[in-house]
Amino acid sequence: DSGVTQTPKHLITATGQRVTLRCSPRSGDLSVYWYQQSLDQGLQFLIQYYNGEERAKGNILERFSAQQFPDLHSELNLSSLELGDSALYFCASSVASGRTEQYFGPGTRLTVT
Amino acid sequence: GEDVEQSLFLSVREGDSSVINCTYTDSSSTYLYWYKQEPGAGLQLLTYIFSNMDMKQDQRLTVLLNKKDKHLSLRIADTQTGDSAIYFCAESLNDYKLSFGAGTTVTVRA
């Protein structure tokens, strides 16, 4: 158990819908990272937050957004969902932004039908 | 650029050593990581090595880093059935994002 929690574990929704994935980092970690794992693209970095502020963006679509709240939990919002958005979404956390021992949560499996 | 490459499959007999290889292209990587993913589970951080080190040992795991060739390997001694999983090599870029390889599926046979 990494100490990072993610909810829900599974999510099934229809195309065009919007969903919110939630992540709670390990106690004491200030940085949260979101990754997408799909069969065709592998593990891709989406976005990072540090202490409530966006720090870095990767291959994140404009239909996707995220935020980190004052209690340091983070949410990833996916809208106008397409079939190709079906994937495992992982959240990871680390103590600080520069120290990159990232600990991963169990993931949320999103299926878009 | 960022491109981490790994072989896709490795089959090993129980009790033998496993060696998983990885090459990376970004010479500015500061940390290199090995993660393990079991079926239906998240990524477990196994070990990491800082770029100024050549070797790191942690119980049954040995990481070797050849900076000149940009080659990283993970050796698992006395491989057990519980070691069957997908192993990802990753490099850290710019201190925030991890760039992952495609993963090596390790199958341990009795």
JSON list of C-alpha atoms in Angstrom, two decimals:
[
{"chain": "A", "resi": 1, "resn": "ASP", "atom": "CA", "xyz": [0.00, 0.00, 0.00]},
{"chain": "A", "resi": 2, "resn": "SER", "atom": "CA", "xyz": [1.61, 3.23, -1.19]},
{"chain": "A", "resi": 3, "resn": "GLY", "atom": "CA", "xyz": [-0.56, 5.49, 0.93]},
{"chain": "A", "resi": 4, "resn": "VAL", "atom": "CA", "xyz": [-2.04, 7.17, -2.14]},
{"chain": "A", "resi": 5, "resn": "THR", "atom": "CA", "xyz": [-5.78, 6.62, -2.50]},
{"chain": "A", "resi": 6, "resn": "GLN", "atom": "CA", "xyz": [-7.91, 7.00, -5.58]},
{"chain": "A", "resi": 7, "resn": "THR", "atom": "CA", "xyz": [-11.65, 6.84, -6.07]},
{"chain": "A", "resi": 8, "resn": "PRO", "atom": "CA", "xyz": [-13.56, 5.39, -7.72]},
{"chain": "A", "resi": 9, "resn": "LYS", "atom": "CA", "xyz": [-11.80, 2.17, -8.61]},
{"chain": "A", "resi": 10, "resn": "HIS", "atom": "CA", "xyz": [-13.90, 1.62, -11.72]},
{"chain": "A", "resi": 11, "resn": "LEU", "atom": "CA", "xyz": [-16.03, 3.98, -13.75]},
{"chain": "A", "resi": 12, "resn": "ILE", "atom": "CA", "xyz": [-18.20, 3.17, -16.73]},
{"chain": "A", "resi": 13, "resn": "THR", "atom": "CA", "xyz": [-19.79, 6.02, -18.62]},
{"chain": "A", "resi": 14, "resn": "ALA", "atom": "CA", "xyz": [-21.05, 6.99, -22.04]},
{"chain": "A", "resi": 15, "resn": "THR", "atom": "CA", "xyz": [-19.47, 9.12, -24.73]},
{"chain": "A", "resi": 16, "resn": "GLY", "atom": "CA", "xyz": [-20.04, 12.81, -24.27]},
{"chain": "A", "resi": 17, "resn": "GLN", "atom": "CA", "xyz": [-20.27, 12.58, -20.50]},
{"chain": "A", "resi": 18, "resn": "ARG", "atom": "CA", "xyz": [-18.11, 14.18, -17.84]},
{"chain": "A", "resi": 19, "resn": "VAL", "atom": "CA", "xyz": [-16.45, 12.42, -14.90]},
{"chain": "A", "resi": 20, "resn": "THR", "atom": "CA", "xyz": [-14.33, 13.40, -11.92]},
{"chain": "A", "resi": 21, "resn": "LEU", "atom": "CA", "xyz": [-11.55, 11.24, -10.56]},
{"chain": "A", "resi": 22, "resn": "ARG", "atom": "CA", "xyz": [-10.29, 11.86, -7.06]},
{"chain": "A", "resi": 23, "resn": "CYS", "atom": "CA", "xyz": [-6.88, 11.37, -5.48]},
{"chain": "A", "resi": 24, "resn": "SER", "atom": "CA", "xyz": [-5.59, 11.77, -1.95]},
{"chain": "A", "resi": 25, "resn": "PRO", "atom": "CA", "xyz": [-1.79, 11.94, -1.71]},
{"chain": "A", "resi": 26, "resn": "ARG", "atom": "CA", "xyz": [0.35, 10.29, 0.94]},
{"chain": "A", "resi": 27, "resn": "SER", "atom": "CA", "xyz": [0.41, 12.13, 4.24]},
{"chain": "A", "resi": 28, "resn": "GLY", "atom": "CA", "xyz": [2.97, 14.91, 4.01]},
{"chain": "A", "resi": 29, "resn": "ASP", "atom": "CA", "xyz": [3.28, 14.88, 0.22]},
{"chain": "A", "resi": 30, "resn": "LEU", "atom": "CA", "xyz": [2.70, 18.23, -1.45]},
{"chain": "A", "resi": 31, "resn": "SER", "atom": "CA", "xyz": [2.97, 17.20, -5.09]},
{"chain": "A", "resi": 32, "resn": "VAL", "atom": "CA", "xyz": [0.36, 15.30, -7.06]},
{"chain": "A", "resi": 33, "resn": "TYR", "atom": "CA", "xyz": [0.84, 13.92, -10.56]},
{"chain": "A", "resi": 34, "resn": "TRP", "atom": "CA", "xyz": [-1.70, 12.43, -12.94]},
{"chain": "A", "resi": 35, "resn": "TYR", "atom": "CA", "xyz": [-0.85, 9.77, -15.50]},
{"chain": "A", "resi": 36, "resn": "GLN", "atom": "CA", "xyz": [-2.87, 7.93, -18.11]},
{"chain": "A", "resi": 37, "resn": "GLN", "atom": "CA", "xyz": [-2.13, 4.31, -18.98]},
{"chain": "A", "resi": 38, "resn": "SER", "atom": "CA", "xyz": [-3.58, 2.93, -22.20]},
{"chain": "A", "resi": 39, "resn": "LEU", "atom": "CA", "xyz": [-2.67, -0.03, -24.36]},
{"chain": "A", "resi": 40, "resn": "ASP", "atom": "CA", "xyz": [-1.65, 2.04, -27.36]},
{"chain": "A", "resi": 41, "resn": "GLN", "atom": "CA", "xyz": [0.13, 4.93, -25.62]},
{"chain": "A", "resi": 42, "resn": "GLY", "atom": "CA", "xyz": [1.53, 3.30, -22.50]},
{"chain": "A", "resi": 43, "resn": "LEU", "atom": "CA", "xyz": [2.01, 5.48, -19.42]},
{"chain": "A", "resi": 44, "resn": "GLN", "atom": "CA", "xyz": [1.76, 9.17, -20.20]},
{"chain": "A", "resi": 45, "resn": "PHE", "atom": "CA", "xyz": [2.24, 12.09, -17.84]},
{"chain": "A", "resi": 46, "resn": "LEU", "atom": "CA", "xyz": [-0.74, 14.42, -17.81]},
{"chain": "A", "resi": 47, "resn": "ILE", "atom": "CA", "xyz": [-0.26, 17.15, -15.22]},
{"chain": "A", "resi": 48, "resn": "GLN", "atom": "CA", "xyz": [1.40, 18.02, -11.91]},
{"chain": "A", "resi": 49, "resn": "TYR", "atom": "CA", "xyz": [0.28, 20.15, -8.98]},
{"chain": "A", "resi": 50, "resn": "TYR", "atom": "CA", "xyz": [2.40, 21.31, -6.12]},
{"chain": "A", "resi": 51, "resn": "ASN", "atom": "CA", "xyz": [0.81, 22.73, -2.99]},
{"chain": "A", "resi": 52, "resn": "GLY", "atom": "CA", "xyz": [-2.28, 23.81, -4.86]},
{"chain": "A", "resi": 53, "resn": "GLU", "atom": "CA", "xyz": [-0.63, 25.27, -7.93]},
{"chain": "A", "resi": 54, "resn": "GLU", "atom": "CA", "xyz": [-0.18, 23.79, -11.36]},
{"chain": "A", "resi": 55, "resn": "ARG", "atom": "CA", "xyz": [3.50, 23.06, -11.95]},
{"chain": "A", "resi": 56, "resn": "ALA", "atom": "CA", "xyz": [3.75, 21.19, -15.21]},
{"chain": "A", "resi": 57, "resn": "LYS", "atom": "CA", "xyz": [1.61, 19.97, -18.06]},
{"chain": "A", "resi": 58, "resn": "GLY", "atom": "CA", "xyz": [2.22, 16.98, -20.24]},
{"chain": "A", "resi": 59, "resn": "ASN", "atom": "CA", "xyz": [0.06, 15.34, -22.87]},
{"chain": "A", "resi": 60, "resn": "ILE", "atom": "CA", "xyz": [-3.19, 16.52, -21.39]},
{"chain": "A", "resi": 61, "resn": "LEU", "atom": "CA", "xyz": [-6.12, 17.19, -23.68]},
{"chain": "A", "resi": 62, "resn": "GLU", "atom": "CA", "xyz": [-8.01, 20.47, -23.46]},
{"chain": "A", "resi": 63, "resn": "ARG", "atom": "CA", "xyz": [-11.12, 18.49, -22.49]},
{"chain": "A", "resi": 64, "resn": "PHE", "atom": "CA", "xyz": [-9.29, 17.43, -19.33]},
{"chain": "A", "resi": 65, "resn": "SER", "atom": "CA", "xyz": [-8.56, 19.62, -16.35]},
{"chain": "A", "resi": 66, "resn": "ALA", "atom": "CA", "xyz": [-7.34, 19.14, -12.81]},
{"chain": "A", "resi": 67, "resn": "GLN", "atom": "CA", "xyz": [-7.02, 20.99, -9.56]},
{"chain": "A", "resi": 68, "resn": "GLN", "atom": "CA", "xyz": [-5.47, 20.52, -6.15]},
{"chain": "A", "resi": 69, "resn": "PHE", "atom": "CA", "xyz": [-7.40, 21.68, -3.13]},
{"chain": "A", "resi": 70, "resn": "PRO", "atom": "CA", "xyz": [-6.15, 23.26, 0.12]},
{"chain": "A", "resi": 71, "resn": "ASP", "atom": "CA", "xyz": [-6.25, 19.86, 1.84]},
{"chain": "A", "resi": 72, "resn": "LEU", "atom": "CA", "xyz": [-3.96, 18.66, -0.99]},
{"chain": "A", "resi": 73, "resn": "HIS", "atom": "CA", "xyz": [-6.33, 16.18, -2.53]},
{"chain": "A", "resi": 74, "resn": "SER", "atom": "CA", "xyz": [-6.65, 16.46, -6.27]},
{"chain": "A", "resi": 75, "resn": "GLU", "atom": "CA", "xyz": [-9.34, 15.92, -8.83]},
{"chain": "A", "resi": 76, "resn": "LEU", "atom": "CA", "xyz": [-9.01, 15.16, -12.52]},
{"chain": "A", "resi": 77, "resn": "ASN", "atom": "CA", "xyz": [-12.00, 16.21, -14.59]},
{"chain": "A", "resi": 78, "resn": "LEU", "atom": "CA", "xyz": [-12.57, 14.57, -17.95]},
{"chain": "A", "resi": 79, "resn": "SER", "atom": "CA", "xyz": [-15.30, 16.00, -20.17]},
{"chain": "A", "resi": 80, "resn": "SER", "atom": "CA", "xyz": [-16.86, 15.31, -23.57]},
{"chain": "A", "resi": 81, "resn": "LEU", "atom": "CA", "xyz": [-15.61, 11.78, -23.17]},
{"chain": "A", "resi": 82, "resn": "GLU", "atom": "CA", "xyz": [-14.64, 9.74, -26.20]},
{"chain": "A", "resi": 83, "resn": "LEU", "atom": "CA", "xyz": [-14.10, 6.02, -26.60]},
{"chain": "A", "resi": 84, "resn": "GLY", "atom": "CA", "xyz": [-10.37, 6.63, -26.80]},
{"chain": "A", "resi": 85, "resn": "ASP", "atom": "CA", "xyz": [-10.35, 8.08, -23.28]},
{"chain": "A", "resi": 86, "resn": "SER", "atom": "CA", "xyz": [-10.90, 4.60, -21.87]},
{"chain": "A", "resi": 87, "resn": "ALA", "atom": "CA", "xyz": [-7.78, 3.93, -19.83]},
{"chain": "A", "resi": 88, "resn": "LEU", "atom": "CA", "xyz": [-6.34, 3.54, -16.37]},
{"chain": "A", "resi": 89, "resn": "TYR", "atom": "CA", "xyz": [-5.76, 6.87, -14.69]},
{"chain": "A", "resi": 90, "resn": "PHE", "atom": "CA", "xyz": [-3.12, 6.95, -12.00]},
{"chain": "A", "resi": 91, "resn": "CYS", "atom": "CA", "xyz": [-2.37, 9.54, -9.43]},
{"chain": "A", "resi": 92, "resn": "ALA", "atom": "CA", "xyz": [1.05, 9.72, -7.84]},
{"chain": "A", "resi": 93, "resn": "SER", "atom": "CA", "xyz": [2.44, 11.89, -5.07]},
{"chain": "A", "resi": 94, "resn": "SER", "atom": "CA", "xyz": [5.82, 13.00, -3.86]},
{"chain": "A", "resi": 95, "resn": "VAL", "atom": "CA", "xyz": [7.13, 15.03, -0.95]},
{"chain": "A", "resi": 96, "resn": "ALA", "atom": "CA", "xyz": [8.19, 18.00, -3.02]},
{"chain": "A", "resi": 97, "resn": "SER", "atom": "CA", "xyz": [8.36, 19.10, -6.60]},
{"chain": "A", "resi": 98, "resn": "GLY", "atom": "CA", "xyz": [12.07, 18.61, -7.08]},
{"chain": "A", "resi": 99, "resn": "ARG", "atom": "CA", "xyz": [12.31, 15.24, -5.36]},
{"chain": "A", "resi": 100, "resn": "THR", "atom": "CA", "xyz": [10.75, 12.77, -7.68]},
{"chain": "A", "resi": 101, "resn": "GLU", "atom": "CA", "xyz": [10.23, 9.55, -5.75]},
{"chain": "A", "resi": 102, "resn": "GLN", "atom": "CA", "xyz": [6.69, 9.25, -6.93]},
{"chain": "A", "resi": 103, "resn": "TYR", "atom": "CA", "xyz": [4.34, 6.85, -5.17]},
{"chain": "A", "resi": 104, "resn": "PHE", "atom": "CA", "xyz": [1.39, 5.68, -7.20]},
{"chain": "A", "resi": 105, "resn": "GLY", "atom": "CA", "xyz": [-2.18, 5.03, -6.23]},
{"chain": "A", "resi": 106, "resn": "PRO", "atom": "CA", "xyz": [-4.11, 1.93, -7.36]},
{"chain": "A", "resi": 107, "resn": "GLY", "atom": "CA", "xyz": [-5.65, 3.76, -10.30]},
{"chain": "A", "resi": 108, "resn": "THR", "atom": "CA", "xyz": [-9.13, 4.39, -11.64]},
{"chain": "A", "resi": 109, "resn": "ARG", "atom": "CA", "xyz": [-10.19, 2.30, -14.60]},
{"chain": "A", "resi": 110, "resn": "LEU", "atom": "CA", "xyz": [-12.37, 4.38, -16.90]},
{"chain": "A", "resi": 111, "resn": "THR", "atom": "CA", "xyz": [-14.45, 2.68, -19.56]},
{"chain": "A", "resi": 112, "resn": "VAL", "atom": "CA", "xyz": [-16.26, 4.88, -22.05]},
{"chain": "A", "resi": 113, "resn": "THR", "atom": "CA", "xyz": [-19.00, 3.09, -24.00]},
{"chain": "B", "resi": 1, "resn": "GLY", "atom": "CA", "xyz": [14.44, 13.96, -26.40]},
{"chain": "B", "resi": 2, "resn": "GLU", "atom": "CA", "xyz": [12.70, 11.45, -24.20]},
{"chain": "B", "resi": 3, "resn": "ASP", "atom": "CA", "xyz": [12.47, 7.84, -25.24]},
{"chain": "B", "resi": 4, "resn": "VAL", "atom": "CA", "xyz": [12.78, 4.92, -22.87]},
{"chain": "B", "resi": 5, "resn": "GLU", "atom": "CA", "xyz": [13.01, 1.50, -24.44]},
{"chain": "B", "resi": 6, "resn": "GLN", "atom": "CA", "xyz": [12.66, -1.94, -22.92]},
{"chain": "B", "resi": 7, "resn": "SER", "atom": "CA", "xyz": [12.29, -5.44, -24.27]},
{"chain": "B", "resi": 8, "resn": "LEU", "atom": "CA", "xyz": [8.68, -6.54, -23.98]},
{"chain": "B", "resi": 9, "resn": "PHE", "atom": "CA", "xyz": [8.95, -10.04, -22.55]},
{"chain": "B", "resi": 10, "resn": "LEU", "atom": "CA", "xyz": [11.20, -12.10, -20.30]},
{"chain": "B", "resi": 11, "resn": "SER", "atom": "CA", "xyz": [10.68, -15.69, -19.21]},
{"chain": "B", "resi": 12, "resn": "VAL", "atom": "CA", "xyz": [12.75, -17.02, -16.34]},
{"chain": "B", "resi": 13, "resn": "ARG", "atom": "CA", "xyz": [12.86, -20.19, -14.31]},
{"chain": "B", "resi": 14, "resn": "GLU", "atom": "CA", "xyz": [12.06, -20.00, -10.61]},
{"chain": "B", "resi": 15, "resn": "GLY", "atom": "CA", "xyz": [15.24, -19.62, -8.60]},
{"chain": "B", "resi": 16, "resn": "ASP", "atom": "CA", "xyz": [17.25, -18.16, -11.48]},
{"chain": "B", "resi": 17, "resn": "SER", "atom": "CA", "xyz": [18.25, -14.52, -11.80]},
{"chain": "B", "resi": 18, "resn": "SER", "atom": "CA", "xyz": [16.24, -12.17, -14.00]},
{"chain": "B", "resi": 19, "resn": "VAL", "atom": "CA", "xyz": [17.84, -9.28, -15.81]},
{"chain": "B", "resi": 20, "resn": "ILE", "atom": "CA", "xyz": [15.64, -6.58, -17.29]},
{"chain": "B", "resi": 21, "resn": "ASN", "atom": "CA", "xyz": [17.28, -4.04, -19.54]},
{"chain": "B", "resi": 22, "resn": "CYS", "atom": "CA", "xyz": [16.35, -0.49, -20.43]},
{"chain": "B", "resi": 23, "resn": "THR", "atom": "CA", "xyz": [17.85, 2.26, -22.56]},
{"chain": "B", "resi": 24, "resn": "TYR", "atom": "CA", "xyz": [17.08, 5.92, -22.30]},
{"chain": "B", "resi": 25, "resn": "THR", "atom": "CA", "xyz": [18.04, 8.86, -24.43]},
{"chain": "B", "resi": 26, "resn": "ASP", "atom": "CA", "xyz": [17.98, 11.94, -22.22]},
{"chain": "B", "resi": 27, "resn": "SER", "atom": "CA", "xyz": [21.42, 12.41, -20.71]},
{"chain": "B", "resi": 28, "resn": "SER", "atom": "CA", "xyz": [20.09, 15.07, -18.35]},
{"chain": "B", "resi": 29, "resn": "SER", "atom": "CA", "xyz": [17.96, 12.56, -16.44]},
{"chain": "B", "resi": 30, "resn": "THR", "atom": "CA", "xyz": [18.67, 12.89, -12.75]},
{"chain": "B", "resi": 31, "resn": "TYR", "atom": "CA", "xyz": [16.92, 9.82, -11.40]},
{"chain": "B", "resi": 32, "resn": "LEU", "atom": "CA", "xyz": [16.12, 6.49, -13.01]},
{"chain": "B", "resi": 33, "resn": "TYR", "atom": "CA", "xyz": [13.45, 4.24, -11.59]},
{"chain": "B", "resi": 34, "resn": "TRP", "atom": "CA", "xyz": [12.11, 0.73, -11.64]},
{"chain": "B", "resi": 35, "resn": "TYR", "atom": "CA", "xyz": [8.43, 0.19, -11.00]},
{"chain": "B", "resi": 36, "resn": "LYS", "atom": "CA", "xyz": [6.51, -3.08, -10.76]},
{"chain": "B", "resi": 37, "resn": "GLN", "atom": "CA", "xyz": [2.91, -3.52, -11.82]},
{"chain": "B", "resi": 38, "resn": "GLU", "atom": "CA", "xyz": [1.01, -6.65, -10.92]},
{"chain": "B", "resi": 39, "resn": "PRO", "atom": "CA", "xyz": [-2.24, -7.52, -12.73]},
{"chain": "B", "resi": 40, "resn": "GLY", "atom": "CA", "xyz": [-5.02, -5.14, -11.81]},
{"chain": "B", "resi": 41, "resn": "ALA", "atom": "CA", "xyz": [-2.80, -3.13, -9.51]},
{"chain": "B", "resi": 42, "resn": "GLY", "atom": "CA", "xyz": [-1.04, 0.20, -9.48]},
{"chain": "B", "resi": 43, "resn": "LEU", "atom": "CA", "xyz": [2.66, 0.85, -9.90]},
{"chain": "B", "resi": 44, "resn": "GLN", "atom": "CA", "xyz": [4.89, -0.08, -7.01]},
{"chain": "B", "resi": 45, "resn": "LEU", "atom": "CA", "xyz": [8.17, 1.81, -6.72]},
{"chain": "B", "resi": 46, "resn": "LEU", "atom": "CA", "xyz": [10.83, -0.89, -6.47]},
{"chain": "B", "resi": 47, "resn": "THR", "atom": "CA", "xyz": [14.02, 1.10, -6.47]},
{"chain": "B", "resi": 48, "resn": "TYR", "atom": "CA", "xyz": [15.70, 4.08, -8.05]},
{"chain": "B", "resi": 49, "resn": "ILE", "atom": "CA", "xyz": [19.21, 5.23, -8.77]},
{"chain": "B", "resi": 50, "resn": "PHE", "atom": "CA", "xyz": [20.65, 8.68, -8.93]},
{"chain": "B", "resi": 51, "resn": "SER", "atom": "CA", "xyz": [22.52, 9.47, -12.10]},
{"chain": "B", "resi": 52, "resn": "ASN", "atom": "CA", "xyz": [25.90, 9.88, -10.37]},
{"chain": "B", "resi": 53, "resn": "MET", "atom": "CA", "xyz": [25.81, 6.27, -9.15]},
{"chain": "B", "resi": 54, "resn": "ASP", "atom": "CA", "xyz": [26.86, 3.14, -11.04]},
{"chain": "B", "resi": 55, "resn": "MET", "atom": "CA", "xyz": [25.17, 0.54, -8.92]},
{"chain": "B", "resi": 56, "resn": "LYS", "atom": "CA", "xyz": [22.62, 0.18, -6.19]},
{"chain": "B", "resi": 57, "resn": "GLN", "atom": "CA", "xyz": [21.73, -2.98, -4.33]},
{"chain": "B", "resi": 58, "resn": "ASP", "atom": "CA", "xyz": [18.59, -3.50, -2.29]},
{"chain": "B", "resi": 59, "resn": "GLN", "atom": "CA", "xyz": [18.06, -7.04, -1.01]},
{"chain": "B", "resi": 60, "resn": "ARG", "atom": "CA", "xyz": [17.38, -9.19, -4.10]},
{"chain": "B", "resi": 61, "resn": "LEU", "atom": "CA", "xyz": [17.45, -6.21, -6.45]},
{"chain": "B", "resi": 62, "resn": "THR", "atom": "CA", "xyz": [20.55, -4.82, -8.12]},
{"chain": "B", "resi": 63, "resn": "VAL", "atom": "CA", "xyz": [20.41, -1.80, -10.38]},
{"chain": "B", "resi": 64, "resn": "LEU", "atom": "CA", "xyz": [23.27, -1.09, -12.76]},
{"chain": "B", "resi": 65, "resn": "LEU", "atom": "CA", "xyz": [23.63, 2.21, -14.58]},
{"chain": "B", "resi": 66, "resn": "ASN", "atom": "CA", "xyz": [25.92, 2.82, -17.53]},
{"chain": "B", "resi": 67, "resn": "LYS", "atom": "CA", "xyz": [25.65, 6.53, -18.20]},
{"chain": "B", "resi": 68, "resn": "LYS", "atom": "CA", "xyz": [27.93, 6.45, -21.20]},
{"chain": "B", "resi": 69, "resn": "ASP", "atom": "CA", "xyz": [25.67, 3.98, -22.99]},
{"chain": "B", "resi": 70, "resn": "LYS", "atom": "CA", "xyz": [22.48, 5.29, -21.34]},
{"chain": "B", "resi": 71, "resn": "HIS", "atom": "CA", "xyz": [21.73, 1.75, -20.22]},
{"chain": "B", "resi": 72, "resn": "LEU", "atom": "CA", "xyz": [19.96, 0.72, -17.05]},
{"chain": "B", "resi": 73, "resn": "SER", "atom": "CA", "xyz": [19.36, -2.80, -15.83]},
{"chain": "B", "resi": 74, "resn": "LEU", "atom": "CA", "xyz": [17.50, -4.45, -13.00]},
{"chain": "B", "resi": 75, "resn": "ARG", "atom": "CA", "xyz": [18.66, -7.81, -11.74]},
{"chain": "B", "resi": 76, "resn": "ILE", "atom": "CA", "xyz": [16.36, -9.85, -9.53]},
{"chain": "B", "resi": 77, "resn": "ALA", "atom": "CA", "xyz": [18.19, -12.63, -7.71]},
{"chain": "B", "resi": 78, "resn": "ASP", "atom": "CA", "xyz": [16.47, -15.93, -6.86]},
{"chain": "B", "resi": 79, "resn": "THR", "atom": "CA", "xyz": [13.36, -15.05, -8.89]},
{"chain": "B", "resi": 80, "resn": "GLN", "atom": "CA", "xyz": [10.11, -16.22, -7.33]},
{"chain": "B", "resi": 81, "resn": "THR", "atom": "CA", "xyz": [6.61, -16.69, -8.74]},
{"chain": "B", "resi": 82, "resn": "GLY", "atom": "CA", "xyz": [5.57, -13.52, -6.93]},
{"chain": "B", "resi": 83, "resn": "ASP", "atom": "CA", "xyz": [8.00, -11.61, -9.13]},
{"chain": "B", "resi": 84, "resn": "SER", "atom": "CA", "xyz": [5.80, -12.25, -12.17]},
{"chain": "B", "resi": 85, "resn": "ALA", "atom": "CA", "xyz": [4.64, -8.79, -13.22]},
{"chain": "B", "resi": 86, "resn": "ILE", "atom": "CA", "xyz": [5.29, -5.96, -15.63]},
{"chain": "B", "resi": 87, "resn": "TYR", "atom": "CA", "xyz": [8.41, -3.97, -14.84]},
{"chain": "B", "resi": 88, "resn": "PHE", "atom": "CA", "xyz": [8.69, -0.37, -15.99]},
{"chain": "B", "resi": 89, "resn": "CYS", "atom": "CA", "xyz": [11.84, 1.60, -16.34]},
{"chain": "B", "resi": 90, "resn": "ALA", "atom": "CA", "xyz": [11.36, 5.37, -15.99]},
{"chain": "B", "resi": 91, "resn": "GLU", "atom": "CA", "xyz": [13.52, 8.46, -16.15]},
{"chain": "B", "resi": 92, "resn": "SER", "atom": "CA", "xyz": [12.83, 11.76, -14.48]},
{"chain": "B", "resi": 93, "resn": "LEU", "atom": "CA", "xyz": [12.95, 14.82, -16.65]},
{"chain": "B", "resi": 94, "resn": "ASN", "atom": "CA", "xyz": [13.09, 18.37, -15.40]},
{"chain": "B", "resi": 95, "resn": "ASP", "atom": "CA", "xyz": [12.42, 17.22, -11.86]},
{"chain": "B", "resi": 96, "resn": "TYR", "atom": "CA", "xyz": [8.77, 16.60, -12.28]},
{"chain": "B", "resi": 97, "resn": "LYS", "atom": "CA", "xyz": [7.52, 14.18, -14.85]},
{"chain": "B", "resi": 98, "resn": "LEU", "atom": "CA", "xyz": [8.44, 10.57, -15.28]},
{"chain": "B", "resi": 99, "resn": "SER", "atom": "CA", "xyz": [8.89, 9.18, -18.76]},
{"chain": "B", "resi": 100, "resn": "PHE", "atom": "CA", "xyz": [8.16, 5.45, -18.84]},
{"chain": "B", "resi": 101, "resn": "GLY", "atom": "CA", "xyz": [9.19, 2.61, -21.06]},
{"chain": "B", "resi": 102, "resn": "ALA", "atom": "CA", "xyz": [6.55, 0.25, -22.46]},
{"chain": "B", "resi": 103, "resn": "GLY", "atom": "CA", "xyz": [7.19, -2.27, -19.69]},
{"chain": "B", "resi": 104, "resn": "THR", "atom": "CA", "xyz": [8.75, -5.75, -19.63]},
{"chain": "B", "resi": 105, "resn": "THR", "atom": "CA", "xyz": [6.41, -8.61, -18.81]},
{"chain": "B", "resi": 106, "resn": "VAL", "atom": "CA", "xyz": [8.29, -11.08, -16.65]},
{"chain": "B", "resi": 107, "resn": "THR", "atom": "CA", "xyz": [6.92, -14.60, -16.45]},
{"chain": "B", "resi": 108, "resn": "VAL", "atom": "CA", "xyz": [8.38, -16.94, -13.85]},
{"chain": "B", "resi": 109, "resn": "ARG", "atom": "CA", "xyz": [8.00, -20.62, -14.69]},
{"chain": "B", "resi": 110, "resn": "ALA", "atom": "CA", "xyz": [8.35, -23.46, -12.23]}
]
